Amino acid sequence: LSYLFLGIVACGDKAPPAPPPPPVALSVLATFGDSASTIEGIAGFAGRLFVCDWKDGTIYRIDPADPTPVAVGGLPIAPGTAVLGIVADSLGNLYFAVPEPGVIYRVAAGRLGATDFNPKKDAQVFATGALGANAMAFDRAAGHLWITGGPSGNLYHVGPEGGAVAVAASGYATMAADTTMPVRVYVVNGIAIDSKGVIYTGNTGTGEISSIVIGAGYTPASIATFVLDPRLIGADGLHMDDQDNLWVDANFRNTLARVGPDGRVTIVASSTPDGNYTDSTMVPAYPQTGAGNALRFPAEMTRMGNTMYIANLNFPIGANTGQPVKGATVAAVTLP
């Protein structure tokens, strides 16, 4: 009887099953321009989002609560010119990275939406010499703007007053050997800065995230591999949250991943045009609700509250091959 009693007690001590993980909601927040439009950068300020259309340089503003895009300005660039990173400073002024000439344009917050907005006057050259200018982030210590150089392999910085950029680091990211991957040339792509001032950049072709400790004179004290994971191949937009979790969207994978401070990778959200996954390692760790193809070759992202807003570059390669929807969109991913 004693054995029977112990067995009953043991059964009663079994832990209840773990609750299912909370869902992640995906949706397409807005479409910009028309089927010929392209966006890559996205910035957020005071509850509003901003993007720029490569087709004609138009700057759009969107209120997530009423997601109808509103044209609020433009850049003085030729039609079809790539506009990559966009970032807002603490006052809401916007900065736009134009890679081919290596120029960063600045548009004052007070001029956005002005009826007499003039791109040649209101979009002022803030920084020069940033060949391949891609993603951007401001540091907290000195208000320096940090700029990744994409295929140049450079990490640039410039002071709060702008001017010619300086190269802080170069040649630390190696191009992927896979010549069939067109995005492999972007060896220094997205950028994020953690609470300690460490800078992180992404190598799109390899899925490597590098950590760069900045020392005296804005030169690297150390550069190391923070994480290298095939699930991050296509690493494009980076975002650091207040818990020092690094969020990475991988354009080639159509995914949004979270990388903990310990380097552990979790696939949080993912899309395929047909809803099927040929690679089981890319299946998200959370149930997905909403639009099955909301992520369409995702590029830069910004976070407001519990939602990540992601600019879809929508190139039809990698996991986005076969995407039936054309044009420029922003995806909204509500996190668990």
XYZ file of C-alpha atoms in Angstrom:
336
model
C 0.000 0.000 0.000
C 2.844 2.361 0.800
C 4.204 1.912 -2.714
C 0.763 2.612 -4.161
C 0.424 5.752 -2.037
C 3.858 7.038 -3.135
C 2.922 6.415 -6.745
C -0.277 8.408 -6.368
C 1.609 11.286 -4.725
C 4.234 11.249 -7.470
C 1.538 11.454 -10.122
C -0.054 14.337 -8.269
C 3.249 16.231 -8.228
C 3.581 16.317 -12.026
C 3.832 19.851 -13.339
C 0.949 21.004 -15.504
C 1.736 21.386 -19.204
C 3.338 24.667 -20.182
C 0.914 27.214 -21.650
C 1.198 27.723 -25.409
C 3.371 30.644 -26.503
C 1.488 33.857 -27.265
C 0.838 34.598 -30.933
C 2.621 37.115 -33.119
C 0.334 39.187 -35.331
C 1.478 40.130 -38.836
C -0.216 42.614 -41.118
C 0.495 44.923 -44.026
C 0.064 48.374 -42.543
C 0.278 50.476 -45.695
C 1.200 50.540 -49.366
C 3.177 53.468 -50.724
C 3.143 54.964 -54.200
C 2.309 52.394 -56.859
C 3.594 49.081 -58.215
C 6.816 50.794 -59.366
C 7.625 52.183 -55.915
C 10.447 50.914 -53.697
C 11.289 51.672 -50.076
C 14.033 50.400 -47.791
C 14.508 52.823 -44.907
C 11.967 53.590 -42.203
C 12.116 55.912 -39.204
C 9.731 56.620 -36.370
C 9.193 59.760 -34.334
C 6.351 60.933 -32.076
C 4.120 58.054 -33.101
C 4.567 58.591 -36.838
C 6.497 56.622 -39.457
C 8.519 57.996 -42.384
C 9.708 56.340 -45.594
C 11.127 57.553 -48.921
C 10.172 56.237 -52.358
C 13.062 55.488 -54.720
C 10.762 56.079 -57.679
C 10.707 59.843 -57.248
C 12.255 60.704 -53.858
C 8.904 61.424 -52.192
C 8.949 61.358 -48.377
C 5.807 59.835 -46.878
C 4.463 60.071 -43.346
C 2.074 57.529 -41.869
C 0.073 57.416 -38.663
C -0.325 53.731 -37.685
C -3.752 54.562 -36.232
C -4.899 55.929 -39.607
C -2.509 54.323 -42.103
C -3.066 56.396 -45.202
C 0.331 57.629 -46.463
C 0.711 61.396 -46.707
C 3.429 62.991 -48.867
C 5.317 65.499 -46.704
C 8.363 66.355 -48.815
C 11.004 64.983 -51.137
C 14.705 64.668 -51.837
C 16.526 66.435 -54.701
C 17.512 63.197 -56.442
C 16.982 61.728 -59.885
C 14.086 59.279 -60.319
C 15.130 55.743 -59.440
C 17.903 56.792 -57.045
C 18.281 54.371 -54.141
C 17.546 55.813 -50.709
C 18.583 53.379 -47.998
C 18.698 54.244 -44.298
C 16.424 56.776 -42.617
C 16.814 57.916 -39.019
C 15.288 60.616 -36.820
C 17.216 62.586 -34.236
C 15.854 63.585 -30.818
C 14.075 66.604 -32.312
C 12.411 64.727 -35.163
C 14.728 65.934 -37.917
C 15.127 63.204 -40.545
C 18.323 61.930 -42.161
C 18.385 59.999 -45.445
C 21.281 57.875 -46.746
C 21.875 58.000 -50.496
C 24.574 55.403 -51.204
C 25.811 56.133 -54.696
C 27.110 59.670 -54.025
C 27.720 58.848 -50.349
C 25.522 61.718 -49.171
C 23.349 62.051 -46.083
C 20.479 64.526 -46.480
C 18.846 66.230 -43.512
C 15.260 67.509 -43.493
C 14.195 69.669 -40.551
C 11.156 68.428 -38.654
C 9.415 71.773 -39.023
C 9.551 71.619 -42.804
C 7.916 68.211 -43.177
C 4.476 68.744 -44.659
C 5.026 72.426 -45.411
C 2.933 73.625 -48.343
C 5.981 75.370 -49.812
C 8.369 72.459 -49.273
C 11.230 72.708 -51.772
C 13.520 69.635 -52.022
C 16.458 71.732 -53.239
C 16.222 73.988 -50.192
C 14.674 71.851 -47.475
C 16.681 68.671 -48.031
C 20.124 69.880 -47.055
C 23.365 67.934 -47.388
C 24.367 66.967 -43.865
C 27.289 64.625 -44.515
C 29.472 63.613 -47.453
C 31.977 60.902 -48.283
C 29.911 57.967 -46.978
C 30.305 55.730 -50.030
C 27.623 53.048 -49.968
C 25.754 54.834 -47.157
C 23.214 52.423 -45.755
C 21.852 52.178 -42.203
C 22.299 54.904 -39.569
C 22.110 55.322 -35.800
C 22.897 58.097 -33.335
C 24.992 57.300 -30.284
C 23.846 58.510 -26.888
C 27.136 59.817 -25.602
C 28.083 62.463 -28.142
C 25.277 62.596 -30.682
C 27.525 61.237 -33.421
C 25.808 59.733 -36.416
C 27.101 56.257 -37.301
C 26.640 55.073 -40.878
C 27.218 51.654 -42.387
C 28.826 51.525 -45.807
C 27.173 48.429 -47.282
C 29.407 47.062 -50.055
C 32.262 49.439 -49.180
C 32.912 47.441 -46.008
C 33.246 50.669 -44.024
C 31.689 51.933 -40.815
C 31.571 55.737 -40.838
C 30.784 58.403 -38.287
C 30.234 62.150 -38.309
C 29.734 64.679 -35.535
C 26.504 66.509 -34.657
C 27.352 69.355 -37.024
C 27.808 67.070 -40.019
C 30.437 67.482 -42.726
C 32.834 64.937 -44.197
C 32.514 61.537 -42.552
C 35.433 59.644 -41.022
C 36.023 55.913 -41.391
C 35.867 54.278 -37.967
C 36.398 50.694 -39.132
C 36.915 48.906 -42.424
C 37.552 45.440 -43.779
C 36.298 43.522 -40.750
C 33.404 41.768 -42.540
C 34.073 39.040 -45.114
C 31.929 38.555 -48.185
C 30.039 35.263 -48.435
C 31.488 32.724 -50.845
C 28.087 31.918 -52.351
C 28.153 33.768 -55.661
C 24.486 32.973 -56.336
C 23.439 35.321 -53.540
C 23.059 38.846 -54.952
C 22.901 40.523 -51.529
C 26.262 39.122 -50.383
C 28.062 42.372 -51.270
C 26.366 44.163 -48.334
C 28.928 43.130 -45.758
C 28.277 46.108 -43.440
C 24.535 46.614 -43.542
C 22.187 47.247 -40.576
C 23.316 48.992 -37.395
C 22.241 49.121 -33.750
C 23.835 50.395 -30.535
C 23.303 48.783 -27.135
C 22.997 50.392 -23.707
C 26.776 50.263 -23.217
C 27.523 51.985 -26.517
C 28.646 48.835 -28.327
C 27.877 49.024 -32.042
C 26.474 46.051 -33.958
C 26.492 45.678 -37.740
C 25.122 42.920 -39.956
C 26.742 41.009 -42.811
C 23.866 40.273 -45.166
C 25.493 37.455 -47.101
C 26.772 35.429 -44.141
C 24.320 36.103 -41.315
C 27.129 37.355 -39.101
C 26.547 40.141 -36.609
C 29.727 41.939 -35.519
C 30.106 43.796 -32.225
C 32.379 46.829 -32.193
C 33.589 48.445 -28.996
C 34.530 52.047 -29.719
C 37.577 53.412 -27.957
C 39.429 56.704 -27.879
C 39.275 58.857 -30.976
C 36.245 56.995 -32.312
C 38.411 54.051 -33.299
C 37.587 50.419 -32.485
C 38.973 49.033 -29.247
C 37.789 45.601 -30.374
C 35.760 43.939 -33.117
C 34.301 40.474 -32.588
C 31.661 38.113 -33.934
C 28.591 38.470 -31.739
C 26.626 35.771 -33.569
C 26.988 33.846 -36.827
C 23.895 31.873 -37.768
C 22.566 30.656 -41.136
C 19.066 31.668 -40.027
C 20.260 35.288 -40.153
C 21.445 35.151 -43.765
C 19.997 38.284 -45.301
C 20.550 40.323 -42.117
C 19.401 43.814 -43.016
C 17.576 45.920 -40.439
C 18.821 45.872 -36.844
C 17.093 47.219 -33.735
C 18.253 47.139 -30.109
C 15.544 47.100 -27.438
C 15.865 48.381 -23.871
C 16.765 44.885 -22.635
C 19.692 44.717 -25.064
C 17.961 42.139 -27.220
C 19.042 42.614 -30.811
C 16.263 42.312 -33.374
C 17.299 41.321 -36.876
C 15.179 41.116 -39.977
C 16.705 38.905 -42.639
C 15.648 39.906 -46.135
C 16.774 36.684 -47.819
C 14.843 34.642 -45.219
C 11.714 36.851 -44.927
C 12.091 36.668 -41.162
C 12.250 38.699 -37.982
C 14.570 37.234 -35.338
C 15.483 38.117 -31.775
C 19.060 37.632 -30.593
C 19.477 37.677 -26.835
C 22.491 39.232 -25.100
C 23.889 35.690 -24.915
C 23.715 35.322 -28.706
C 20.767 32.918 -28.724
C 18.680 33.267 -31.894
C 14.887 32.935 -31.914
C 12.807 33.221 -35.082
C 9.891 35.394 -33.989
C 8.063 35.972 -37.282
C 8.381 34.705 -40.814
C 6.580 34.821 -44.152
C 6.554 32.900 -47.389
C 4.476 33.801 -50.439
C 2.605 30.480 -50.306
C 2.692 29.882 -46.547
C 4.925 26.807 -46.777
C 8.387 26.282 -45.271
C 10.947 24.110 -47.043
C 13.430 24.622 -44.196
C 12.134 23.542 -40.793
C 14.706 25.698 -38.987
C 12.915 28.794 -40.297
C 9.555 27.957 -38.736
C 8.776 30.661 -36.125
C 8.847 29.838 -32.432
C 5.473 31.573 -31.979
C 2.074 31.029 -33.595
C 1.504 33.489 -36.426
C -1.770 35.299 -37.029
C -2.738 37.707 -39.780
C -1.157 38.117 -43.196
C 0.867 35.082 -44.232
C 3.027 37.058 -46.625
C 3.380 40.337 -44.722
C 7.202 40.166 -44.730
C 8.406 40.699 -48.277
C 12.192 40.870 -48.388
C 12.225 43.003 -45.220
C 14.747 45.819 -44.932
C 14.938 48.431 -42.163
C 12.665 48.551 -39.138
C 11.665 50.716 -36.222
C 9.713 49.917 -33.071
C 6.827 51.717 -31.407
C 5.446 50.138 -28.263
C 5.021 46.432 -28.852
C 4.942 46.638 -32.627
C 7.839 46.439 -35.045
C 7.302 48.328 -38.294
C 9.315 46.947 -41.189
C 9.937 48.409 -44.644
C 9.538 45.740 -47.318
C 12.110 46.037 -50.098
C 10.139 43.314 -51.918
C 12.933 41.985 -54.140
C 11.751 38.614 -55.570
C 14.703 36.542 -54.352
C 15.389 34.110 -51.532
C 12.296 33.220 -49.508
C 10.468 36.060 -51.263
C 10.742 34.369 -54.665
C 7.275 34.079 -56.147
C 5.856 37.001 -54.189
C 2.678 37.859 -56.123
C 2.320 41.391 -54.718
C 4.320 44.251 -56.203
C 5.069 47.652 -54.802
C 6.305 49.217 -51.556
C 4.738 48.208 -48.254
C 5.292 48.472 -44.529
C 4.629 45.407 -42.394
C 3.463 45.592 -38.794
C 4.599 42.795 -36.487
C 2.979 42.862 -33.051
C 5.358 41.102 -30.686
C 4.358 38.585 -28.006
